[in-house]
Coordinates of C-alpha atoms in Angstrom, one line a residue:
Chain A
X25 CA 0.0 0.0 0.0
X26 CA 2.6 2.5 -1.1
X27 CA 0.0 5.0 -2.0
X28 CA -1.7 5.3 1.3
X29 CA 1.7 6.2 2.8
X30 CA 1.8 9.3 0.6
X31 CA -1.4 10.6 2.2
X32 CA -0.9 13.1 4.9
X33 CA 0.3 11.4 8.1
X34 CA -2.5 12.8 10.2
X35 CA -5.5 12.1 8.0
X36 CA -6.3 8.9 9.9
X37 CA -6.4 10.8 13.2
X38 CA -8.7 13.5 11.8
X39 CA -11.1 10.9 10.4
X40 CA -11.2 9.0 13.6
X41 CA -11.5 12.0 15.9
X42 CA -15.3 12.7 15.7
X43 CA -16.2 9.1 16.5
X44 CA -13.6 8.7 19.2
X45 CA -14.7 11.9 20.8
X46 CA -18.4 11.0 20.6
X47 CA -17.8 7.6 22.2
X48 CA -15.5 9.0 24.8
X49 CA -18.1 11.7 25.8
X50 CA -21.2 9.6 25.5
X51 CA -20.0 6.1 26.4
X52 CA -16.9 6.4 28.6
X53 CA -17.9 9.4 30.6
X54 CA -21.4 8.0 31.2
X55 CA -19.8 4.8 32.5
X56 CA -17.8 6.9 35.0
X57 CA -21.1 8.7 36.0
X58 CA -22.7 5.3 36.5
X59 CA -19.9 4.1 38.8
X60 CA -20.2 7.4 40.7
X61 CA -24.0 7.0 40.9
X62 CA -23.7 3.5 42.2
X63 CA -21.6 4.9 45.1
X64 CA -24.0 7.7 46.0
X65 CA -25.2 8.1 49.5
X66 CA -28.6 6.3 49.4
X67 CA -30.2 8.9 51.7
X68 CA -30.3 11.4 48.8
X69 CA -33.1 11.9 46.4
X70 CA -33.5 13.3 43.0
X71 CA -34.9 16.5 44.6
X72 CA -32.2 17.2 47.3
X73 CA -29.4 15.8 45.2
X74 CA -27.0 13.0 45.9
X75 CA -23.6 13.0 47.5
X76 CA -21.0 10.7 46.2
X77 CA -19.7 9.1 49.4
X78 CA -18.0 6.0 48.2
X79 CA -20.9 4.1 49.6
X80 CA -19.9 0.6 48.6
X81 CA -22.6 -0.8 50.9
X82 CA -25.0 0.0 48.0
X83 CA -23.7 -3.1 46.2
X84 CA -24.2 -5.4 49.2
X85 CA -27.7 -3.9 49.7
X86 CA -28.9 -4.4 46.1
X87 CA -27.5 -7.9 45.9
X88 CA -29.2 -8.9 49.1
X89 CA -32.5 -7.3 48.0
X90 CA -32.5 -8.5 44.4
X91 CA -30.5 -11.7 44.2
X92 CA -33.6 -13.6 43.0
X93 CA -34.3 -11.5 39.9
X94 CA -30.6 -11.3 39.3
X95 CA -30.2 -15.1 39.3
X96 CA -33.4 -15.5 37.3
X97 CA -32.1 -13.2 34.6
X98 CA -29.0 -15.3 34.1
X99 CA -31.0 -18.6 34.2
X100 CA -33.6 -17.4 31.7
X101 CA -30.8 -15.9 29.5
X102 CA -29.0 -19.2 29.6
X103 CA -32.1 -21.2 28.7
X104 CA -32.9 -18.8 25.8
X105 CA -29.3 -19.0 24.6
X106 CA -29.5 -22.8 24.5
X107 CA -32.8 -22.7 22.7
X108 CA -31.4 -20.2 20.2
X109 CA -28.3 -22.4 19.7
X110 CA -30.4 -25.5 18.9
X111 CA -32.8 -23.7 16.5
X112 CA -30.2 -21.3 15.1
X113 CA -27.7 -24.1 14.3
X114 CA -30.3 -26.0 12.3
X115 CA -31.3 -22.9 10.4
X116 CA -27.8 -21.6 9.8
X117 CA -26.7 -25.1 8.7
X118 CA -29.6 -25.4 6.3
X119 CA -28.8 -22.0 4.8
X120 CA -25.1 -22.6 4.6
X121 CA -25.1 -26.2 3.2
X122 CA -28.6 -27.0 1.8
X123 CA -30.1 -23.7 0.5
X124 CA -28.3 -23.6 -2.8
X125 CA -29.4 -20.6 -4.8
X126 CA -31.9 -19.6 -2.1
X127 CA -29.1 -18.8 0.3
X128 CA -29.4 -15.0 -0.1
X129 CA -33.2 -15.0 0.1
X130 CA -33.1 -17.1 3.3
X131 CA -30.5 -14.7 4.9
X132 CA -32.8 -11.8 4.1
X133 CA -35.7 -13.7 5.7
X134 CA -33.6 -14.2 8.9
X135 CA -33.2 -10.5 9.4
X136 CA -36.6 -9.5 8.1
X137 CA -38.4 -10.0 11.5
X138 CA -36.2 -7.1 12.8
X139 CA -38.2 -4.8 10.5
X140 CA -41.3 -5.1 12.7
X141 CA -40.9 -3.5 16.1
X142 CA -39.6 -5.7 18.9
X143 CA -42.5 -4.7 21.1
X144 CA -45.1 -5.5 18.5
X145 CA -43.6 -8.9 17.9
X146 CA -43.6 -9.7 21.6
X147 CA -47.2 -8.5 21.9
X148 CA -48.1 -10.8 19.1
X149 CA -46.7 -13.7 21.1
X150 CA -48.9 -12.6 24.0
X151 CA -51.9 -13.1 21.6
X152 CA -50.7 -16.5 20.4
X153 CA -50.1 -17.8 23.9
X154 CA -53.3 -16.2 25.3
X155 CA -55.5 -18.2 27.7
X156 CA -58.3 -18.8 25.3
X157 CA -56.0 -19.1 22.3
X158 CA -55.7 -21.9 19.9
X159 CA -52.4 -23.2 21.3
X160 CA -53.5 -23.3 24.9
X161 CA -56.8 -24.9 24.0
X162 CA -55.0 -27.6 21.9
X163 CA -52.6 -28.3 24.7
X164 CA -55.4 -28.6 27.2
X165 CA -57.3 -30.9 24.9
X166 CA -54.4 -33.3 24.5
X167 CA -53.7 -33.1 28.3
X168 CA -50.3 -31.5 28.3
X169 CA -51.8 -28.5 30.1
X170 CA -54.4 -29.0 32.9
X171 CA -57.8 -27.5 32.3
X172 CA -56.7 -24.3 34.1
X173 CA -53.2 -24.5 32.8
X174 CA -51.8 -21.5 31.0
X175 CA -48.8 -20.5 29.0
X176 CA -48.9 -16.7 29.5
X177 CA -47.4 -15.4 32.8
X178 CA -45.1 -18.5 33.0
X179 CA -41.4 -18.9 32.8
X180 CA -41.9 -20.8 29.6
X181 CA -43.5 -17.8 27.9
X182 CA -40.7 -15.5 29.0
X183 CA -37.9 -17.9 27.9
X184 CA -39.8 -18.6 24.6
X185 CA -40.1 -14.8 24.0
X186 CA -36.4 -14.3 24.6
X187 CA -35.5 -17.2 22.4
X188 CA -37.7 -15.8 19.6
X189 CA -36.5 -12.3 19.8
X190 CA -32.7 -13.0 19.9
X191 CA -32.7 -15.9 17.4
X192 CA -31.3 -13.8 14.5
X193 CA -28.4 -12.7 16.6
X194 CA -27.5 -16.4 16.8
X195 CA -28.2 -17.4 13.2
X196 CA -26.0 -14.7 11.6
X197 CA -22.7 -15.4 13.2
X198 CA -23.3 -19.2 13.0
X199 CA -24.0 -18.8 9.3
X200 CA -20.9 -16.7 8.8
X201 CA -18.8 -19.5 10.4
X202 CA -20.4 -22.4 8.7
X203 CA -20.3 -20.7 5.3
X204 CA -16.5 -20.4 5.5
X205 CA -16.0 -24.1 6.0
X206 CA -14.3 -25.8 3.1
X207 CA -16.7 -28.6 2.0
X208 CA -13.7 -30.8 1.1
X209 CA -12.9 -31.2 4.7
X210 CA -16.3 -32.7 5.4
X211 CA -16.0 -34.9 2.3
X212 CA -12.6 -36.0 3.5
X213 CA -14.1 -37.2 6.8
X214 CA -16.7 -39.2 4.8
X215 CA -13.9 -40.7 2.5
X216 CA -12.1 -41.8 5.7
X217 CA -15.2 -43.8 6.7
X218 CA -16.5 -41.4 9.3
X219 CA -20.3 -41.6 9.7
X220 CA -22.1 -38.4 8.9
X221 CA -22.7 -37.8 12.6
X222 CA -19.1 -38.4 13.4
X223 CA -18.0 -36.1 10.6
X224 CA -20.3 -33.5 12.0
X225 CA -19.0 -33.7 15.5
X226 CA -15.3 -34.0 14.6
X227 CA -15.2 -31.6 11.7
X228 CA -18.1 -29.3 11.1
X229 CA -18.9 -28.4 14.8
X230 CA -15.3 -27.6 15.8
X231 CA -14.8 -25.5 12.7
X232 CA -18.0 -23.5 13.5
X233 CA -16.9 -22.8 17.1
X234 CA -16.1 -19.1 16.5
X235 CA -19.7 -18.7 15.3
X236 CA -21.0 -20.6 18.3
X237 CA -19.1 -18.3 20.7
X238 CA -20.1 -15.1 19.0
X239 CA -23.7 -16.2 18.7
X240 CA -24.1 -17.3 22.3
X241 CA -22.6 -14.0 23.5
X242 CA -24.8 -11.9 21.2
X243 CA -27.9 -13.7 22.5
X244 CA -27.0 -14.2 26.2
X245 CA -25.9 -10.6 26.9
X246 CA -29.0 -8.8 25.6
X247 CA -31.3 -11.5 26.9
X248 CA -29.9 -11.1 30.5
X249 CA -30.6 -7.4 30.4
X250 CA -34.0 -7.6 28.7
X251 CA -37.2 -6.7 30.6
X252 CA -39.7 -6.4 27.7
X253 CA -40.4 -10.2 27.5
X254 CA -40.8 -10.7 31.2
X255 CA -43.0 -7.7 31.5
X256 CA -45.3 -8.5 28.5
X257 CA -45.3 -12.3 28.7
X258 CA -44.6 -13.0 32.3
X259 CA -45.9 -12.0 35.7
X260 CA -44.2 -10.4 38.7
X261 CA -43.0 -14.0 39.5
X262 CA -40.9 -13.8 36.3
X263 CA -39.4 -10.4 37.0
X264 CA -35.9 -10.0 35.6
X265 CA -33.1 -7.7 36.7
X266 CA -34.0 -5.2 33.9
X267 CA -37.5 -4.8 35.3
X268 CA -36.0 -4.0 38.7
X269 CA -33.5 -1.5 37.4
X270 CA -36.0 0.3 35.2
X271 CA -38.5 0.4 38.1
X272 CA -35.9 1.8 40.6
X273 CA -35.0 4.5 38.1
X274 CA -38.4 5.6 36.9
X275 CA -40.9 4.7 39.7
X276 CA -38.9 4.8 42.9
X277 CA -36.3 7.3 41.9
X278 CA -33.7 5.3 43.9
X279 CA -30.8 6.2 41.6
X280 CA -28.1 4.9 43.9
X281 CA -29.6 1.4 44.1
X282 CA -30.4 1.4 40.3
X283 CA -26.8 2.4 39.5
X284 CA -25.3 -0.2 41.8
X285 CA -27.6 -2.9 40.3
X286 CA -26.6 -1.9 36.8
X287 CA -23.0 -2.1 37.7
X288 CA -23.4 -5.4 39.3
X289 CA -25.0 -6.8 36.2
X290 CA -22.2 -5.4 34.0
X291 CA -19.5 -6.7 36.3
X292 CA -21.0 -10.2 36.4
X293 CA -21.4 -10.2 32.6
X294 CA -17.9 -9.0 32.0
X295 CA -16.3 -11.6 34.2
X296 CA -18.5 -14.3 32.6
X297 CA -17.6 -13.2 29.1
X298 CA -13.9 -13.1 29.8
X299 CA -13.9 -16.6 31.4
X300 CA -16.1 -17.9 28.6
X301 CA -13.9 -16.6 25.8
X302 CA -10.8 -17.9 27.5
X303 CA -12.3 -21.3 27.8
X304 CA -13.7 -21.4 24.3
X305 CA -10.3 -20.2 23.1
X306 CA -11.3 -17.9 20.3
X307 CA -10.5 -14.2 20.0
X308 CA -11.8 -13.3 16.5
X309 CA -15.3 -12.5 17.3
X310 CA -16.1 -9.7 15.0
Chain B
X30 CA -30.4 -49.2 -4.2
X31 CA -33.8 -50.3 -2.8
X32 CA -36.7 -47.9 -2.8
X33 CA -36.6 -47.9 1.0
X34 CA -33.0 -46.8 1.0
X35 CA -33.9 -44.1 -1.6
X36 CA -36.6 -42.7 0.6
X37 CA -34.2 -42.8 3.6
X38 CA -31.6 -41.0 1.6
X39 CA -34.1 -38.4 0.4
X40 CA -35.2 -37.7 3.9
X41 CA -31.6 -37.4 5.0
X42 CA -30.8 -35.0 2.3
X43 CA -33.8 -32.8 2.9
X44 CA -34.5 -33.2 6.6
X45 CA -32.1 -30.4 7.7
X46 CA -33.6 -28.0 5.1
X47 CA -37.1 -28.9 6.2
X48 CA -36.2 -28.3 9.8
X49 CA -34.5 -25.0 8.9
X50 CA -37.6 -23.9 7.1
X51 CA -39.7 -24.8 10.2
X52 CA -37.4 -22.5 12.2
X53 CA -38.0 -19.7 9.6
X54 CA -41.7 -20.2 9.8
X55 CA -41.5 -19.9 13.6
X56 CA -39.7 -16.6 13.1
X57 CA -42.6 -15.3 10.9
X58 CA -45.6 -16.5 12.9
X59 CA -45.8 -13.4 15.0
X60 CA -45.4 -11.2 12.0
X61 CA -48.2 -13.0 10.2
X62 CA -50.4 -12.4 13.3
X63 CA -49.5 -8.7 13.2
X64 CA -50.4 -8.4 9.5
X65 CA -53.7 -10.3 10.2
X66 CA -54.6 -8.1 13.1
X67 CA -54.1 -5.0 11.1
X68 CA -57.3 -6.0 9.3
X69 CA -59.1 -6.9 12.5
X70 CA -62.4 -5.4 13.5
X71 CA -62.4 -6.0 17.2
X72 CA -65.7 -6.3 19.0
X73 CA -64.3 -4.6 22.1
X74 CA -60.9 -3.0 23.0
X75 CA -60.3 -5.4 25.8
X76 CA -60.6 -8.6 23.8
X77 CA -57.6 -9.0 21.5
X78 CA -58.6 -11.6 19.0
X79 CA -59.7 -11.6 15.4
X80 CA -63.4 -10.8 15.1
X81 CA -63.9 -9.7 11.6
X82 CA -62.2 -8.3 8.5
X83 CA -62.1 -4.5 7.9
X84 CA -60.0 -2.0 6.1
X85 CA -60.9 0.6 8.6
X86 CA -57.5 0.5 10.4
X87 CA -55.6 0.9 7.2
X88 CA -57.8 3.8 6.1
X89 CA -57.7 5.6 9.4
X90 CA -54.2 4.9 10.7
X91 CA -54.0 8.0 12.8
X92 CA -57.2 7.5 14.7
X93 CA -55.7 6.6 18.1
X94 CA -54.7 9.8 19.7
X95 CA -51.0 10.4 19.9
X96 CA -49.9 7.4 17.9
X97 CA -49.0 9.1 14.6
X98 CA -47.3 11.9 16.5
X99 CA -45.1 9.3 18.2
X100 CA -44.4 7.7 14.8
X101 CA -43.3 11.1 13.4
X102 CA -41.1 11.7 16.4
X103 CA -39.5 8.3 16.0
X104 CA -38.8 8.9 12.3
X105 CA -37.3 12.3 13.1
X106 CA -35.0 10.9 15.7
X107 CA -34.2 7.9 13.5
X108 CA -33.3 10.0 10.5
X109 CA -31.2 12.5 12.5
X110 CA -29.4 9.8 14.5
X111 CA -28.8 7.8 11.3
X112 CA -27.4 10.8 9.5
X113 CA -24.9 11.6 12.3
X114 CA -23.9 8.0 13.1
X115 CA -23.4 7.2 9.4
X116 CA -21.2 10.1 8.7
X117 CA -19.1 9.8 11.8
X118 CA -18.9 6.0 11.5
X119 CA -18.0 6.0 7.8
X120 CA -15.1 8.4 8.5
X121 CA -13.9 6.2 11.3
X122 CA -14.2 3.1 9.2
X123 CA -12.0 4.7 6.6
X124 CA -9.5 5.7 9.2
X125 CA -9.4 2.2 10.6
X126 CA -8.9 0.4 7.3
X127 CA -6.9 2.9 5.3
X128 CA -4.7 4.6 7.8
X129 CA -2.2 3.5 10.4
X130 CA -2.2 5.3 13.7
X131 CA -1.4 4.8 17.3
X132 CA -4.0 3.5 19.7
X133 CA -5.8 1.2 17.3
X134 CA -6.2 -1.6 19.9
X135 CA -7.9 0.5 22.6
X136 CA -10.0 2.2 19.9
X137 CA -11.3 -1.2 18.6
X138 CA -12.3 -2.1 22.1
X139 CA -14.0 1.2 22.5
X140 CA -16.0 0.5 19.4
X141 CA -17.1 -3.0 20.3
X142 CA -18.0 -2.3 24.0
X143 CA -21.3 -0.3 23.3
X144 CA -22.5 -3.4 21.4
X145 CA -21.4 -5.8 24.1
X146 CA -23.0 -4.0 27.0
X147 CA -26.7 -4.9 27.8
X148 CA -29.0 -2.1 26.8
X149 CA -30.2 -1.5 30.3
X150 CA -26.7 -0.8 31.4
X151 CA -26.0 1.5 28.5
X152 CA -29.2 3.3 29.2
X153 CA -28.5 3.6 32.9
X154 CA -25.1 5.0 32.3
X155 CA -26.4 7.7 29.9
X156 CA -29.1 8.6 32.4
X157 CA -26.4 8.9 35.0
X158 CA -24.4 11.3 32.8
X159 CA -27.4 13.4 32.0
X160 CA -28.5 13.6 35.6
X161 CA -25.1 14.5 36.9
X162 CA -24.7 17.1 34.2
X163 CA -27.9 18.7 35.4
X164 CA -30.1 17.6 32.5
X165 CA -32.2 15.3 34.7
X166 CA -35.3 17.5 34.3
X167 CA -34.6 18.2 30.6
X168 CA -34.7 14.7 29.2
X169 CA -36.3 14.5 25.8
X170 CA -35.6 14.7 22.1
X171 CA -31.9 15.7 22.5
X172 CA -31.0 13.1 25.1
X173 CA -32.8 10.4 23.0
X174 CA -30.9 11.6 19.9
X175 CA -27.5 11.4 21.7
X176 CA -28.2 8.0 23.1
X177 CA -29.3 6.7 19.7
X178 CA -26.2 8.0 17.9
X179 CA -24.0 6.3 20.5
X180 CA -25.4 2.8 20.0
X181 CA -25.8 3.2 16.2
X182 CA -22.2 4.4 15.8
X183 CA -20.5 1.1 16.6
X184 CA -22.8 -0.8 14.2
X185 CA -22.0 1.6 11.4
X186 CA -18.2 1.4 12.0
X187 CA -18.3 -2.4 12.0
X188 CA -20.5 -2.7 8.9
X189 CA -18.6 -0.1 6.8
X190 CA -15.3 -1.5 7.9
X191 CA -16.3 -5.0 6.8
X192 CA -17.2 -3.7 3.4
X193 CA -14.1 -1.6 3.1
X194 CA -11.6 -4.3 4.1
X195 CA -13.2 -6.8 1.7
X196 CA -12.5 -4.3 -1.1
X197 CA -10.2 -5.3 -4.0
X198 CA -7.7 -2.5 -4.1
X199 CA -6.5 -3.5 -7.6
X200 CA -9.4 -1.4 -8.9
X201 CA -8.1 1.7 -7.2
X202 CA -4.5 0.9 -8.3
X203 CA -5.8 0.6 -11.9
X204 CA -7.6 4.0 -11.6
X205 CA -4.4 5.6 -10.4
X206 CA -2.3 3.9 -13.1
X207 CA -4.7 5.5 -15.6
X208 CA -3.7 8.9 -14.2
X209 CA -6.8 9.5 -12.0
X210 CA -6.0 11.9 -9.2
X211 CA -6.5 10.7 -5.6
X212 CA -9.7 12.7 -5.5
X213 CA -11.1 11.2 -8.7
X214 CA -10.1 7.7 -7.6
X215 CA -11.9 8.2 -4.3
X216 CA -15.2 9.6 -5.7
X217 CA -15.3 7.5 -8.9
X218 CA -14.0 4.2 -7.7
X219 CA -13.7 3.8 -3.9
X220 CA -16.8 5.5 -2.8
X221 CA -19.2 3.8 -5.3
X222 CA -17.8 0.4 -4.2
X223 CA -18.2 1.2 -0.5
X224 CA -21.6 2.8 -0.9
X225 CA -23.7 -0.4 -0.5
X226 CA -22.0 -0.9 2.8
X227 CA -22.8 2.6 3.9
X228 CA -26.4 2.3 2.8
X229 CA -26.7 -1.0 4.7
X230 CA -25.2 0.6 7.8
X231 CA -27.7 3.5 7.5
X232 CA -30.6 1.1 7.2
X233 CA -29.4 -0.8 10.2
X234 CA -29.0 2.4 12.2
X235 CA -32.5 3.6 11.3
X236 CA -34.1 0.4 12.3
X237 CA -32.1 0.1 15.5
X238 CA -33.1 3.7 16.4
X239 CA -36.7 3.4 15.4
X240 CA -37.1 0.2 17.3
X241 CA -35.2 1.0 20.5
X242 CA -37.2 0.9 23.7
X243 CA -35.0 0.0 26.7
X244 CA -32.4 2.8 26.3
X245 CA -35.0 5.3 25.1
X246 CA -37.4 4.6 28.0
X247 CA -34.7 5.6 30.5
X248 CA -33.7 8.8 28.7
X249 CA -36.9 10.1 27.2
X250 CA -38.4 12.1 30.0
X251 CA -41.9 13.1 28.8
X252 CA -41.1 12.6 25.1
X253 CA -43.0 9.7 23.6
X254 CA -41.5 7.6 20.7
X255 CA -43.4 5.0 18.9
X256 CA -42.1 2.0 20.9
X257 CA -42.9 4.0 24.1
X258 CA -46.4 4.6 22.8
X259 CA -46.9 0.9 22.2
X260 CA -45.5 0.1 25.7
X261 CA -48.0 2.6 27.1
X262 CA -51.1 1.2 25.4
X263 CA -49.9 -2.5 25.9
X264 CA -51.1 -2.2 29.5
X265 CA -54.6 -1.1 28.4
X266 CA -56.0 -2.2 25.0
X267 CA -53.9 -2.1 21.9
X268 CA -55.5 -0.1 19.1
X269 CA -55.4 -2.2 15.9
X270 CA -53.6 0.7 14.1
X271 CA -50.4 -0.3 15.9
X272 CA -50.5 -3.4 13.8
X273 CA -50.9 -1.3 10.7
X274 CA -47.7 0.6 11.5
X275 CA -45.9 -2.7 12.3
X276 CA -47.0 -4.2 9.0
X277 CA -46.3 -1.1 7.0
X278 CA -42.7 -0.8 8.5
X279 CA -42.1 -4.5 7.6
X280 CA -43.4 -4.1 4.0
X281 CA -41.3 -0.9 3.4
X282 CA -38.1 -2.4 4.8
X283 CA -38.5 -5.6 2.8
X284 CA -39.2 -3.7 -0.3
X285 CA -36.0 -1.6 0.1
X286 CA -33.9 -4.7 0.8
X287 CA -35.3 -6.8 -2.0
X288 CA -35.3 -3.8 -4.4
X289 CA -31.6 -3.2 -3.8
X290 CA -30.8 -6.9 -4.1
X291 CA -32.6 -7.0 -7.5
X292 CA -30.8 -3.9 -8.8
X293 CA -27.5 -5.4 -7.6
X294 CA -28.2 -8.6 -9.6
X295 CA -29.3 -6.7 -12.7
X296 CA -26.1 -4.6 -12.6
X297 CA -24.0 -7.7 -12.0
X298 CA -25.7 -9.3 -15.1
X299 CA -25.2 -6.1 -17.2
X300 CA -21.5 -6.0 -16.2
X301 CA -21.0 -9.6 -17.1

């Protein structure tokens, strides 16, 4: 790239400057504000103002008060991620290896649900799973659900909603990984008398691991912080940590606790992600 | 090969595709319901099920008070945030792919982090900034706009960067060898080649912004965007016109995507 070198030495810096400044000002500084907020004196209020008093006890307080929704968020997110992985792998595999000339069309169809609002899609599930709806009636008729059994306002509905909403985030990175695989490697496994199943587990699956790692992260992280599904499809028994944080901010005005809880979520996720990536042993995620 | 084996083989060949199609159908069930409900004539506002066919909702989309105003507000915020994020992000993508400079590693991390943080955390942190800067009582259009640019920016940079780094620089070399100036090369060769990436990034930005609820809800104050309107009415009864907007958005977006794909194919054919 001899020609790029001829360009002014500082052009790169000038091009980068606006974005870097924006992200510093509206991403890094807010993070600092959030940390400060999480250490506010809890006695303050939005009217009298808060004092930043290094009040680390906030963290202990919120974990003690909200460990249930916190754990539930990670549990639901894990289940939804597993569901997305199973469904997403099948779909991504079909697109990458079986779709032929329909590949592009199927990829467009994967992202197309994004074009209807997240909230409207979730509300649509509320209708599908409704108590007098077709699905509930059928399940009651075949005896899977009791006569008073319902799907709405259960953990199942919330996990299903999360799975549904974040599925494209799983399919796209999986597809990107699977699509790169050299088909000759899979054929070679067959030529060496590996059964299709063995070929899959020894060749295809390991080669698609970067996609699995990226996909699971892209589903798990937003799912753990989501509160739309638990609010619309669940009941107070399915409250997730996002519901609590949102509620602390807007209804109770307890900024110190809300900040501490947000930070707790972020810290746990960061530690989890670092450990996970170390274990899965891949760094090229994007 | 016995017929039985043939059948078994056929199933083996097509089973994955069939299962994949089932997953796709699962993804479209709620959208089909939304489209269906946009033609619904409900007997009462509390019962949310299909009672009868009507065009009323499509002919009177703005009937529910406040809904169209919220759509307009979301479009305004979406366009503005997309414009700013696309310009800043495209410049940054060029810097990252075409120029060498110090601090590349930390910058890459800074770009990925906003996409890696859960929305509720991102929203909380921005609210923390606005509150501590004294804007706690002035949350609204401007704070939503700032928040939206911030989360769109990373997506734009990543998308445009991917397009740019996949570019064959032989074409630029050829232009320069044919005595094009740097300026001409950029506007006649580089930019048209990168443009689909920029357009894709802009579309992505707009749909992210238009659809965002969690971050917006924390930073909106009294301003009501379309997702916030839907959230508000979800607790009571949802006017069927919400489904009209949902269906219309879907149709418009799919038209744009398919349209650009068809023109791309035609051009590729014409070039060949």
